[in-house]
Amino acid sequence: MKKTVLLALLALLVVLVSGCSSQTEAAPEPEFVAPLLNAEGGAVASAGTPSATAQEEEEENTSEPEPSATRRATRTTTRTPRPTRTASVTRAATETRAATKTPLPAPTGTNTPNASGEIVHTVAAGETIYTISAQYGVLWSQLTAYNSIAAQVEVGQEIRIPVGMMSQRYVAGGGRTNATPVASSANENRVVLGPVTFDWQKLNNCGPTTTSVLLSYYGINQAQLTIAASLKPNANDKNVSPAEVASYVRRQGLGAFVGVNGNIGLLERLLAAGYPVMVEQWMQYDGGVGHYRAVRGYDRDREQVLQEDTFLGPDIWRSYGEFNRDWAYFNNTYIVFYPAADEARVAGIIGGDWNRGAMWQRALETFRNQSGALALYGQAEALHQLGNDADAVALYEQAINAGLPARYFWYRFGYFEALNNLGRYQRTLEFSEPILKAMGLGEDIRYHRAVAYKALGQTENARRELRQALQDNANYGPASALLNQLPPAPPTWTPTAGLPTTPVAATPTPGTEPVPPTSEPVPPTPEPVPPTSEPVPPTPEPTPEPVPPTPEPTPEPVPPTPEPTPEPVLP
């Protein structure tokens, strides 16, 4: 009986021990440093995400809240282990976690575009705008802009992805489609020019891409990356000037005219004559950015223009009001491409503004009749171009105080040029520094900073800015020209002490036999023969030692080996 009870107690003890161990053997979570957590409580890589805030919002919407998932810089080892999950976890939360962990499938051929050439994607649990854009190979910023939505998406929401936008790989020519769904027409009230080849721009590439669209109208088919290699070889360069675009177009054999103070009437006359127009505008997106658009049509009855917008999509009709609002940020700048043989015809359409002095004078009068920061800047720019820098700087600074967009000086540089013309070099350096820091790079601003440094006698600072400008854009001519005007940089002394040197082989003297190399160095003179125990018979006349010649770079000749002394014969 006692034996039976003892065995039962032992069995119960084994069960209790195994039960406790199964509850406490959960693998400890690794420590982490990243401030963002994924659904597993580990660090989230931030590469490729638009911002930490956006990524954080994404993770908050796709992972289960857990007591241990605190957003801290470090996690101490004294934290309480995460308890074992129980069946109380909801099914929806489990499905969300599974969707986050499992890679999303790539789009397949079963996706059928709608009549507008769009794939319609329905947001599933666990998806974000970032995972959807990665799935279809598009820019998330273009996806939100095209659909007019915020970055936060909801389950069941429909996202439209144009088929052309899906070819967003960084390959020359990718994404180019024939943008001709709008029939060409030409009458008094409605004009549509075409065909053109549309392309969805890569990041920061609206200038080269819009240039590509308009060149295609004249039968010149160049991919946007081909053009970018000339206009902005650095993909992070955020600005291409109208003058750079016009210069590139002229190298392709066409004519190009850059004008300011354009208006709807001028656009209509140019379009009616068969000349599409490139305009520099402000895009009302993410705080505002400069943006090029191609205009290839208008409808006077509906008061709309037809644009090719490489960021938002092909064939967009916009009202005159919206168009003029965005155009005013760049004082209605436009670029006309035309066959070189048509220059006189284009000049006749543009009229008095073909003369640049007259154009800026008329622009000054136009902007004086307007109000606000943009009009003040337009007046300042006109005065600067007309040679009145003192009044120009005063108006530039009034415009700044009136409130210009944060990124405005990423694209406009007349203020820096006027400051330098007046000798206000320190102001140029101080005002440009935070702008350059926000941009990351900018060859135009660095050039004007170099001009200021050069005038202040700080040649090495000027050289540094110019070299960096050429790293930002190796094709930027003004930086190369100014760099060549600087005095040569002082030679830099490089210490050589302690560095290994390679011996230089000596050149043999003509008429001498070179000594073959040996593993041991050859002494310059023979060692004396040690005395022997027996006397050596004297030689009648000892041969005198040869006097060594003056040392030369060549090795000395090896003296002949002396005859061995004969051993004495013992009796």
Coordinates of C-alpha atoms in Angstrom, one line a residue:
M1 CA 0.0 0.0 0.0
K2 CA 2.8 2.4 1.0
K3 CA 4.6 1.5 -2.2
T4 CA 1.5 2.3 -4.3
V5 CA 1.0 5.7 -2.6
L6 CA 4.7 6.6 -3.1
L7 CA 4.6 5.8 -6.8
A8 CA 1.4 8.0 -7.2
L9 CA 3.1 10.9 -5.5
L10 CA 6.2 10.6 -7.8
A11 CA 4.0 10.6 -10.9
L12 CA 2.1 13.7 -9.7
L13 CA 5.4 15.5 -9.1
V14 CA 6.6 14.7 -12.6
V15 CA 3.4 16.2 -14.1
L16 CA 3.7 19.4 -12.0
V17 CA 7.3 19.9 -13.0
S18 CA 6.7 19.4 -16.7
G19 CA 3.7 21.8 -16.5
C20 CA 5.7 24.6 -15.0
S21 CA 8.6 24.2 -17.4
S22 CA 6.2 24.4 -20.4
Q23 CA 4.9 27.7 -19.2
T24 CA 8.2 29.4 -18.5
E25 CA 10.3 28.2 -21.4
A26 CA 9.1 30.9 -23.8
A27 CA 12.1 32.2 -25.8
P28 CA 13.1 35.6 -24.6
E29 CA 12.6 38.5 -27.0
P30 CA 15.8 40.1 -28.3
E31 CA 16.7 43.6 -27.3
F32 CA 16.3 46.4 -29.8
V33 CA 17.3 49.9 -30.4
A34 CA 15.1 51.1 -33.3
P35 CA 12.3 53.4 -32.2
L36 CA 9.8 51.7 -34.6
L37 CA 8.4 48.2 -34.0
N38 CA 6.8 45.8 -36.4
A39 CA 4.2 43.3 -35.5
E40 CA 6.7 41.0 -34.0
G41 CA 8.2 43.6 -31.7
G42 CA 11.4 43.8 -33.7
A43 CA 13.1 46.7 -35.4
V44 CA 11.7 48.1 -38.6
A45 CA 14.1 49.0 -41.4
S46 CA 13.4 52.6 -42.5
A47 CA 15.1 52.4 -45.9
G48 CA 12.7 53.3 -48.7
T49 CA 10.0 54.7 -46.4
P50 CA 8.9 58.3 -46.9
S51 CA 9.3 59.4 -43.3
A52 CA 9.5 58.0 -39.8
T53 CA 6.1 59.5 -39.0
A54 CA 4.4 57.9 -42.0
Q55 CA 6.0 54.5 -41.2
E56 CA 5.0 54.8 -37.6
E57 CA 1.4 55.5 -38.5
E58 CA 1.5 52.5 -40.8
E59 CA 2.8 50.1 -38.1
E60 CA 0.2 51.4 -35.7
N61 CA -2.6 50.5 -38.1
T62 CA -1.2 47.0 -39.0
S63 CA 0.0 45.5 -35.7
E64 CA -1.7 44.4 -32.5
P65 CA -1.2 46.6 -29.5
E66 CA 0.9 44.8 -26.9
P67 CA 2.0 45.9 -23.4
S68 CA 5.6 45.3 -24.3
A69 CA 5.6 47.2 -27.6
T70 CA 6.6 50.6 -26.2
R71 CA 8.4 53.0 -28.5
R72 CA 11.7 53.6 -26.7
A73 CA 15.3 53.9 -27.7
T74 CA 16.3 50.8 -25.6
R75 CA 14.7 48.0 -23.8
T76 CA 16.1 46.9 -20.4
T77 CA 16.6 43.3 -19.4
T78 CA 14.4 43.7 -16.3
R79 CA 11.2 44.0 -18.3
T80 CA 8.4 41.5 -17.6
P81 CA 8.4 38.7 -20.3
R82 CA 5.4 38.9 -22.6
P83 CA 2.7 36.5 -21.5
T84 CA 1.8 33.6 -23.6
R85 CA -1.0 34.3 -26.0
T86 CA -4.4 32.8 -25.3
A87 CA -7.5 32.2 -27.3
S88 CA -8.8 35.7 -26.4
V89 CA -6.9 37.2 -29.3
T90 CA -9.5 38.1 -31.9
R91 CA -9.7 36.5 -35.4
A92 CA -9.4 39.9 -37.0
A93 CA -6.2 40.7 -35.2
T94 CA -4.8 37.3 -36.1
E95 CA -5.6 37.9 -39.8
T96 CA -3.9 41.3 -39.7
R97 CA -0.8 39.9 -38.2
A98 CA -0.6 37.2 -40.9
A99 CA -1.1 39.7 -43.6
T100 CA 1.8 41.8 -42.3
K101 CA 4.2 38.9 -42.1
T102 CA 3.4 37.3 -45.5
P103 CA 4.9 39.1 -48.5
L104 CA 2.3 40.5 -50.8
P105 CA 2.0 38.8 -54.2
A106 CA 3.2 40.6 -57.3
P107 CA 0.6 41.8 -59.7
T108 CA -0.3 39.2 -62.3
G109 CA -1.8 39.2 -65.7
T110 CA -5.3 38.4 -64.3
N111 CA -5.7 42.1 -63.3
T112 CA -7.8 43.5 -66.1
P113 CA -7.6 47.3 -66.7
N114 CA -10.8 49.3 -66.8
A115 CA -11.8 51.5 -69.7
S116 CA -9.5 54.2 -68.5
G117 CA -6.5 51.9 -68.5
E118 CA -6.4 51.5 -64.8
I119 CA -6.0 48.6 -62.4
V120 CA -8.4 48.9 -59.5
H121 CA -6.9 47.5 -56.3
T122 CA -9.1 47.0 -53.2
V123 CA -7.2 47.5 -50.0
A124 CA -7.0 44.3 -47.9
A125 CA -6.3 43.9 -44.2
G126 CA -2.7 44.7 -43.4
E127 CA -2.0 46.7 -46.6
T128 CA -0.7 50.3 -46.6
I129 CA -0.2 52.8 -49.4
Y130 CA 3.5 51.9 -49.2
T131 CA 3.1 48.1 -49.6
I132 CA 0.6 48.7 -52.4
S133 CA 2.9 51.0 -54.3
A134 CA 5.8 48.6 -53.9
Q135 CA 3.6 45.7 -55.1
Y136 CA 2.8 47.6 -58.4
G137 CA 6.2 49.2 -58.8
V138 CA 5.0 52.8 -58.6
L139 CA 5.9 55.9 -56.4
W140 CA 3.6 56.1 -53.4
S141 CA 3.5 59.9 -53.8
Q142 CA 2.2 59.5 -57.3
L143 CA -0.4 57.0 -56.2
T144 CA -1.8 59.3 -53.5
A145 CA -1.8 62.3 -55.9
Y146 CA -3.4 60.4 -58.7
N147 CA -6.2 59.1 -56.4
S148 CA -6.5 62.4 -54.4
I149 CA -6.2 60.5 -51.2
A150 CA -4.1 60.8 -48.0
A151 CA -1.4 58.3 -47.2
Q152 CA -3.7 56.5 -44.7
V153 CA -5.9 53.9 -46.5
E154 CA -8.7 51.8 -45.2
V155 CA -9.7 48.2 -45.8
G156 CA -12.1 48.0 -48.7
Q157 CA -10.9 51.3 -50.2
E158 CA -10.3 51.2 -54.0
I159 CA -7.0 52.5 -55.4
R160 CA -6.7 53.2 -59.1
I161 CA -3.3 52.4 -60.6
P162 CA -2.8 53.4 -64.3
V163 CA -1.1 50.7 -66.3
G164 CA 1.5 53.2 -67.6
M165 CA 2.4 54.1 -64.1
M166 CA 3.2 50.5 -63.3
S167 CA 6.3 50.6 -65.5
Q168 CA 8.2 52.7 -63.0
R169 CA 11.5 50.8 -63.1
Y170 CA 14.5 53.0 -63.5
V171 CA 15.1 51.8 -67.1
A172 CA 15.4 54.2 -70.0
G173 CA 12.1 54.4 -71.8
G174 CA 10.1 52.5 -69.2
G175 CA 6.5 53.7 -68.9
R176 CA 6.3 55.5 -72.2
T177 CA 2.9 55.3 -73.8
N178 CA 1.2 57.1 -76.7
A179 CA -1.0 59.7 -75.1
T180 CA -3.6 60.2 -77.8
P181 CA -7.0 59.4 -76.2
V182 CA -8.0 63.0 -76.9
A183 CA -8.7 63.5 -80.6
S184 CA -6.6 66.2 -82.3
S185 CA -8.7 69.1 -83.4
A186 CA -8.2 72.7 -84.5
N187 CA -10.9 75.4 -84.7
E188 CA -11.5 78.8 -83.3
N189 CA -12.5 77.7 -79.8
R190 CA -10.8 74.3 -79.3
V191 CA -7.4 73.0 -80.2
V192 CA -5.7 69.7 -79.3
L193 CA -2.2 69.0 -80.7
G194 CA -0.8 65.5 -81.0
P195 CA 0.2 62.9 -80.9
V196 CA 2.8 63.0 -78.1
T197 CA 4.4 60.2 -76.2
F198 CA 3.7 60.4 -72.5
D199 CA 5.9 59.0 -69.7
W200 CA 5.5 58.9 -66.0
Q201 CA 8.4 60.7 -64.4
K202 CA 10.9 59.2 -62.0
L203 CA 11.6 61.0 -58.8
N204 CA 12.6 64.7 -59.2
N205 CA 12.6 64.2 -63.0
C206 CA 9.7 66.4 -64.2
G207 CA 12.0 68.6 -66.3
P208 CA 13.6 65.9 -68.4
T209 CA 10.4 63.9 -68.7
T210 CA 8.3 66.9 -69.9
T211 CA 11.0 67.8 -72.3
S212 CA 10.8 64.2 -73.6
V213 CA 7.0 64.5 -74.1
L214 CA 7.3 67.7 -76.1
L215 CA 10.2 66.5 -78.2
S216 CA 8.1 63.5 -79.2
Y217 CA 5.6 65.9 -80.8
Y218 CA 8.3 66.8 -83.3
G219 CA 9.3 63.1 -83.9
I220 CA 12.3 63.2 -81.5
N221 CA 12.0 60.2 -79.3
Q222 CA 14.3 60.3 -76.3
A223 CA 13.8 58.6 -73.0
Q224 CA 13.6 60.8 -69.9
L225 CA 16.8 59.2 -68.4
T226 CA 18.7 60.0 -71.6
I227 CA 17.7 63.6 -71.2
A228 CA 18.4 63.6 -67.5
A229 CA 21.9 62.4 -68.1
S230 CA 22.6 65.8 -69.6
L231 CA 20.2 68.1 -67.6
K232 CA 20.6 66.6 -64.2
P233 CA 23.1 63.7 -64.0
N234 CA 22.6 63.5 -60.2
A235 CA 19.2 61.9 -59.6
N236 CA 18.8 63.9 -56.4
D237 CA 19.2 67.2 -58.1
K238 CA 15.8 69.0 -57.5
N239 CA 16.0 71.7 -60.1
V240 CA 16.4 72.1 -63.8
S241 CA 16.2 75.7 -65.0
P242 CA 14.2 76.9 -68.1
A243 CA 17.5 78.1 -69.6
E244 CA 18.9 74.6 -69.3
V245 CA 15.9 73.0 -70.9
A246 CA 16.0 75.5 -73.8
S247 CA 19.7 74.9 -74.3
Y248 CA 19.2 71.1 -74.5
V249 CA 16.3 71.5 -77.0
R250 CA 18.5 73.7 -79.3
R251 CA 21.1 71.0 -79.3
Q252 CA 18.5 68.7 -80.7
G253 CA 18.1 70.9 -83.8
L254 CA 14.9 72.7 -82.7
G255 CA 14.4 76.4 -81.6
A256 CA 13.4 77.3 -78.1
F257 CA 12.2 80.6 -76.5
V258 CA 12.0 81.2 -72.8
G259 CA 9.5 83.9 -71.8
V260 CA 7.9 85.3 -68.7
N261 CA 4.6 87.1 -68.1
G262 CA 2.7 84.7 -70.3
N263 CA -1.1 84.5 -70.4
I264 CA -3.9 82.3 -71.6
G265 CA -4.3 84.4 -74.8
L266 CA -0.6 83.8 -75.8
L267 CA -1.0 80.1 -75.1
E268 CA -4.1 79.9 -77.3
R269 CA -2.3 81.7 -80.2
L270 CA 0.8 79.4 -80.0
L271 CA -1.3 76.3 -79.7
A272 CA -3.6 77.4 -82.6
A273 CA -0.4 77.8 -84.7
G274 CA 0.7 74.3 -83.9
Y275 CA 3.3 74.9 -81.1
P276 CA 2.8 73.1 -77.7
V277 CA 4.2 74.9 -74.7
M278 CA 6.1 73.9 -71.6
V279 CA 5.2 75.8 -68.5
E280 CA 6.9 76.1 -65.1
Q281 CA 4.3 76.0 -62.3
W282 CA 3.8 75.3 -58.6
M283 CA 2.4 71.9 -57.7
Q284 CA 0.0 72.1 -54.7
Y285 CA 1.4 68.9 -53.1
D286 CA 3.3 68.2 -49.9
G287 CA 3.8 71.9 -49.1
G288 CA 4.4 72.8 -52.7
V289 CA 7.1 72.1 -55.2
G290 CA 8.2 73.4 -58.6
H291 CA 6.8 71.4 -61.5
Y292 CA 7.0 71.4 -65.3
R293 CA 3.9 70.6 -67.3
A294 CA 3.3 70.3 -71.1
V295 CA 0.3 72.2 -72.6
R296 CA -1.0 70.8 -75.8
G297 CA -4.6 72.0 -76.1
Y298 CA -7.3 74.3 -74.9
D299 CA -11.1 74.6 -74.9
R300 CA -12.2 78.2 -74.9
D301 CA -15.9 77.4 -74.3
R302 CA -15.1 75.4 -71.2
E303 CA -12.2 77.7 -70.2
Q304 CA -9.8 74.7 -69.8
V305 CA -6.3 73.8 -70.9
L306 CA -5.1 70.3 -71.7
Q307 CA -2.0 69.3 -69.9
E308 CA 0.4 66.3 -69.9
D309 CA 1.4 66.1 -66.2
T310 CA 4.2 63.6 -65.8
F311 CA 3.5 63.3 -62.1
L312 CA -0.4 63.2 -62.1
G313 CA -1.0 61.6 -65.5
P314 CA -1.7 62.2 -69.2
D315 CA -4.4 64.3 -70.7
I316 CA -5.6 66.4 -67.8
W317 CA -8.1 69.2 -68.4
R318 CA -7.6 72.1 -66.0
S319 CA -9.6 75.3 -65.6
Y320 CA -8.0 78.6 -66.5
G321 CA -8.3 79.6 -62.9
E322 CA -6.4 76.7 -61.4
F323 CA -3.8 76.9 -64.2
N324 CA -3.2 80.6 -63.6
R325 CA -3.0 80.2 -59.9
D326 CA -0.1 77.6 -60.2
W327 CA 1.6 79.6 -63.0
A328 CA 1.8 82.8 -61.0
Y329 CA 4.4 81.2 -58.6
F330 CA 7.0 81.4 -61.5
N331 CA 5.7 84.7 -62.9
N332 CA 4.1 82.9 -65.8
T333 CA 7.3 81.4 -67.2
Y334 CA 6.9 79.4 -70.4
I335 CA 9.1 77.6 -73.0
V336 CA 8.1 77.2 -76.6
F337 CA 9.7 74.4 -78.8
Y338 CA 9.5 75.0 -82.5
P339 CA 11.3 74.0 -85.7
A340 CA 14.3 76.3 -86.3
A341 CA 12.9 77.3 -89.7
D342 CA 9.8 78.7 -87.9
E343 CA 11.6 81.2 -85.7
A344 CA 10.2 84.3 -87.5
R345 CA 6.7 82.9 -87.3
V346 CA 7.0 82.2 -83.6
A347 CA 8.5 85.6 -83.0
G348 CA 5.5 87.2 -84.7
I349 CA 3.1 85.3 -82.4
I350 CA 5.0 86.3 -79.3
G351 CA 5.3 89.9 -80.5
G352 CA 7.1 92.6 -78.6
D353 CA 8.1 90.2 -75.8
W354 CA 10.6 88.6 -78.3
N355 CA 12.9 91.4 -77.2
R356 CA 14.0 90.5 -73.7
G357 CA 14.3 94.1 -72.5
A358 CA 10.8 94.9 -73.6
M359 CA 9.5 91.7 -72.2
W360 CA 10.8 92.5 -68.7
Q361 CA 9.6 96.0 -68.8
R362 CA 6.1 94.9 -69.7
A363 CA 6.3 92.2 -66.9
L364 CA 7.3 94.9 -64.4
E365 CA 4.1 96.9 -65.3
T366 CA 2.0 93.8 -65.1
F367 CA 3.3 92.8 -61.6
R368 CA 2.9 96.3 -60.3
N369 CA -0.8 96.0 -60.9
Q370 CA -1.0 92.8 -58.8
S371 CA -0.6 92.3 -55.0
G372 CA 0.9 89.7 -52.7
A373 CA 4.3 88.1 -52.2
L374 CA 4.4 86.6 -55.7
A375 CA 3.7 89.9 -57.4
L376 CA 6.4 91.6 -55.2
Y377 CA 8.9 88.9 -56.2
G378 CA 7.9 89.4 -59.9
Q379 CA 8.6 93.1 -59.7
A380 CA 12.0 92.4 -58.0
E381 CA 12.9 89.9 -60.7
A382 CA 12.0 92.3 -63.5
L383 CA 14.0 95.1 -61.9
H384 CA 17.0 92.8 -61.4
Q385 CA 16.8 91.8 -65.1
L386 CA 16.6 95.4 -66.1
G387 CA 19.8 96.2 -64.1
N388 CA 18.2 98.0 -61.1
D389 CA 19.6 95.7 -58.3
A390 CA 19.2 98.2 -55.4
D391 CA 15.4 98.5 -55.9
A392 CA 15.2 94.8 -56.8
V393 CA 16.8 93.7 -53.5
A394 CA 14.4 95.9 -51.5
L395 CA 11.4 94.3 -53.2
Y396 CA 12.9 90.8 -52.9
E397 CA 13.0 91.3 -49.2
Q398 CA 9.5 92.7 -49.1
A399 CA 8.4 89.5 -50.8
I400 CA 10.2 87.3 -48.3
N401 CA 8.6 89.2 -45.4
A402 CA 5.2 88.9 -47.1
G403 CA 5.5 85.1 -47.1
L404 CA 6.9 83.0 -49.9
P405 CA 6.7 79.2 -49.9
A406 CA 9.3 77.3 -47.9
R407 CA 10.9 75.7 -51.0
Y408 CA 10.6 78.8 -53.2
F409 CA 14.4 79.5 -53.3
W410 CA 15.1 75.9 -54.5
Y411 CA 14.1 77.3 -57.9
R412 CA 14.6 81.1 -57.9
F413 CA 18.1 82.6 -57.7
G414 CA 17.7 86.2 -58.8
Y415 CA 17.9 87.4 -55.1
F416 CA 21.4 85.9 -54.6
E417 CA 22.7 87.3 -57.9
A418 CA 21.4 90.8 -57.0
L419 CA 22.9 90.6 -53.5
N420 CA 26.3 89.8 -55.0
N421 CA 26.0 92.6 -57.5
L422 CA 25.5 95.0 -54.7
G423 CA 28.5 93.6 -52.7
R424 CA 26.2 92.1 -49.9
Y425 CA 28.2 88.9 -49.9
Q426 CA 27.7 88.0 -46.3
R427 CA 23.9 88.2 -46.7
T428 CA 24.2 85.8 -49.6
L429 CA 26.0 83.3 -47.5
E430 CA 23.8 83.7 -44.5
F431 CA 20.5 83.5 -46.4
S432 CA 21.5 80.6 -48.6
E433 CA 22.9 78.3 -45.8
P434 CA 19.6 77.0 -44.4
I435 CA 18.1 76.7 -47.9
L436 CA 21.1 74.6 -49.1
K437 CA 20.8 72.5 -45.9
A438 CA 17.2 71.7 -46.6
M439 CA 17.8 70.9 -50.3
G440 CA 20.8 68.6 -49.6
L441 CA 22.4 69.7 -52.9
G442 CA 22.0 72.5 -55.3
E443 CA 24.6 73.6 -57.9
D444 CA 22.9 77.0 -58.5
I445 CA 23.0 78.1 -54.9
R446 CA 26.6 76.8 -54.4
Y447 CA 27.7 78.8 -57.4
H448 CA 26.3 82.1 -56.0
R449 CA 27.9 81.2 -52.6
A450 CA 31.2 80.7 -54.5
V451 CA 30.9 84.1 -56.1
A452 CA 30.5 85.6 -52.6
Y453 CA 33.4 83.8 -51.2
K454 CA 35.6 84.8 -54.1
A455 CA 34.8 88.4 -53.6
L456 CA 35.5 88.2 -49.9
G457 CA 39.0 86.8 -50.7
Q458 CA 38.1 83.4 -49.3
T459 CA 39.4 81.5 -52.4
E460 CA 39.5 78.0 -50.8
N461 CA 35.9 78.3 -49.6
A462 CA 35.0 79.4 -53.1
R463 CA 36.9 76.4 -54.6
R464 CA 35.2 74.0 -52.2
E465 CA 31.7 75.3 -53.2
L466 CA 32.4 75.0 -56.9
R467 CA 33.8 71.5 -56.6
Q468 CA 30.7 70.5 -54.7
A469 CA 28.5 72.2 -57.3
L470 CA 30.2 70.1 -60.0
Q471 CA 29.6 67.0 -57.9
D472 CA 25.9 68.0 -57.7
N473 CA 25.8 68.5 -61.5
A474 CA 29.0 67.8 -63.5
N475 CA 27.5 69.5 -66.5
Y476 CA 26.9 72.9 -64.8
G477 CA 28.8 75.3 -66.9
P478 CA 29.0 78.4 -64.7
A479 CA 30.7 76.5 -61.9
S480 CA 33.3 75.1 -64.3
A481 CA 34.0 78.6 -65.7
L482 CA 34.4 80.2 -62.3
L483 CA 36.6 77.4 -61.0
N484 CA 39.0 78.0 -63.9
Q485 CA 39.2 81.7 -63.0
L486 CA 40.4 80.9 -59.5
P487 CA 44.2 80.9 -58.8
P488 CA 45.8 77.5 -58.6
A489 CA 45.3 75.7 -55.4
P490 CA 48.5 75.7 -53.2
P491 CA 50.4 72.4 -53.3
T492 CA 49.7 70.0 -50.6
W493 CA 52.7 68.6 -48.7
T494 CA 52.5 64.8 -48.2
P495 CA 54.8 63.5 -45.5
T496 CA 56.8 60.5 -46.6
A497 CA 58.7 59.6 -43.3
G498 CA 58.2 56.0 -42.4
L499 CA 56.8 55.0 -45.7
P500 CA 58.4 52.0 -47.5
T501 CA 60.5 53.0 -50.5
T502 CA 61.4 50.9 -53.5
P503 CA 65.2 51.0 -54.3
V504 CA 66.0 52.2 -57.8
A505 CA 68.3 49.9 -59.8
A506 CA 71.6 51.6 -60.7
T507 CA 72.4 52.0 -64.4
P508 CA 75.7 50.2 -65.3
T509 CA 78.6 52.4 -66.5
P510 CA 79.3 51.8 -70.2
G511 CA 82.1 49.3 -70.7
T512 CA 81.7 47.5 -67.4
E513 CA 80.2 44.1 -66.9
P514 CA 77.1 44.2 -64.6
V515 CA 77.4 42.1 -61.5
P516 CA 74.8 39.4 -61.3
P517 CA 72.6 39.8 -58.2
T518 CA 73.4 37.5 -55.3
S519 CA 71.6 36.5 -52.2
E520 CA 74.3 38.1 -50.1
P521 CA 75.6 41.6 -50.5
V522 CA 79.1 41.8 -51.9
P523 CA 81.5 43.7 -49.7
P524 CA 83.3 46.6 -51.3
T525 CA 86.8 45.4 -50.3
P526 CA 88.0 41.8 -49.5
E527 CA 88.4 40.8 -46.0
P528 CA 92.0 40.2 -44.9
V529 CA 93.2 36.6 -44.9
P530 CA 93.6 35.4 -41.3
P531 CA 97.1 34.3 -40.3
T532 CA 97.9 30.5 -40.3
S533 CA 100.0 28.6 -37.8
E534 CA 102.7 28.1 -40.4
P535 CA 104.4 31.1 -42.0
V536 CA 103.6 31.8 -45.5
P537 CA 106.6 32.2 -47.8
P538 CA 107.0 35.8 -48.7
T539 CA 106.3 36.8 -52.2
P540 CA 109.1 38.7 -53.9
E541 CA 107.1 41.8 -54.3
P542 CA 103.7 42.1 -52.7
T543 CA 101.0 43.3 -54.9
P544 CA 99.7 46.6 -53.5
E545 CA 96.0 46.8 -52.7
P546 CA 94.1 48.6 -55.4
V547 CA 92.9 52.0 -54.5
P548 CA 89.0 51.9 -54.6
P549 CA 87.6 54.4 -57.1
T550 CA 85.3 57.2 -56.1
P551 CA 81.9 55.7 -55.3
E552 CA 79.5 55.9 -58.2
P553 CA 75.9 54.8 -58.5
T554 CA 77.2 51.5 -60.0
P555 CA 78.4 48.7 -57.7
E556 CA 82.2 48.3 -57.3
P557 CA 83.9 45.5 -59.2
V558 CA 84.5 42.4 -57.1
P559 CA 88.3 41.8 -56.5
P560 CA 89.7 38.4 -57.6
T561 CA 89.7 35.7 -55.0
P562 CA 93.3 35.2 -53.6
E563 CA 95.0 31.9 -54.2
P564 CA 94.6 29.5 -51.3
T565 CA 97.7 29.0 -49.1
P566 CA 99.1 25.5 -49.4
E567 CA 98.9 23.3 -46.3
P568 CA 102.4 22.4 -45.0
V569 CA 103.5 18.7 -45.4
L570 CA 104.2 17.1 -42.1
P571 CA 107.2 14.8 -41.8

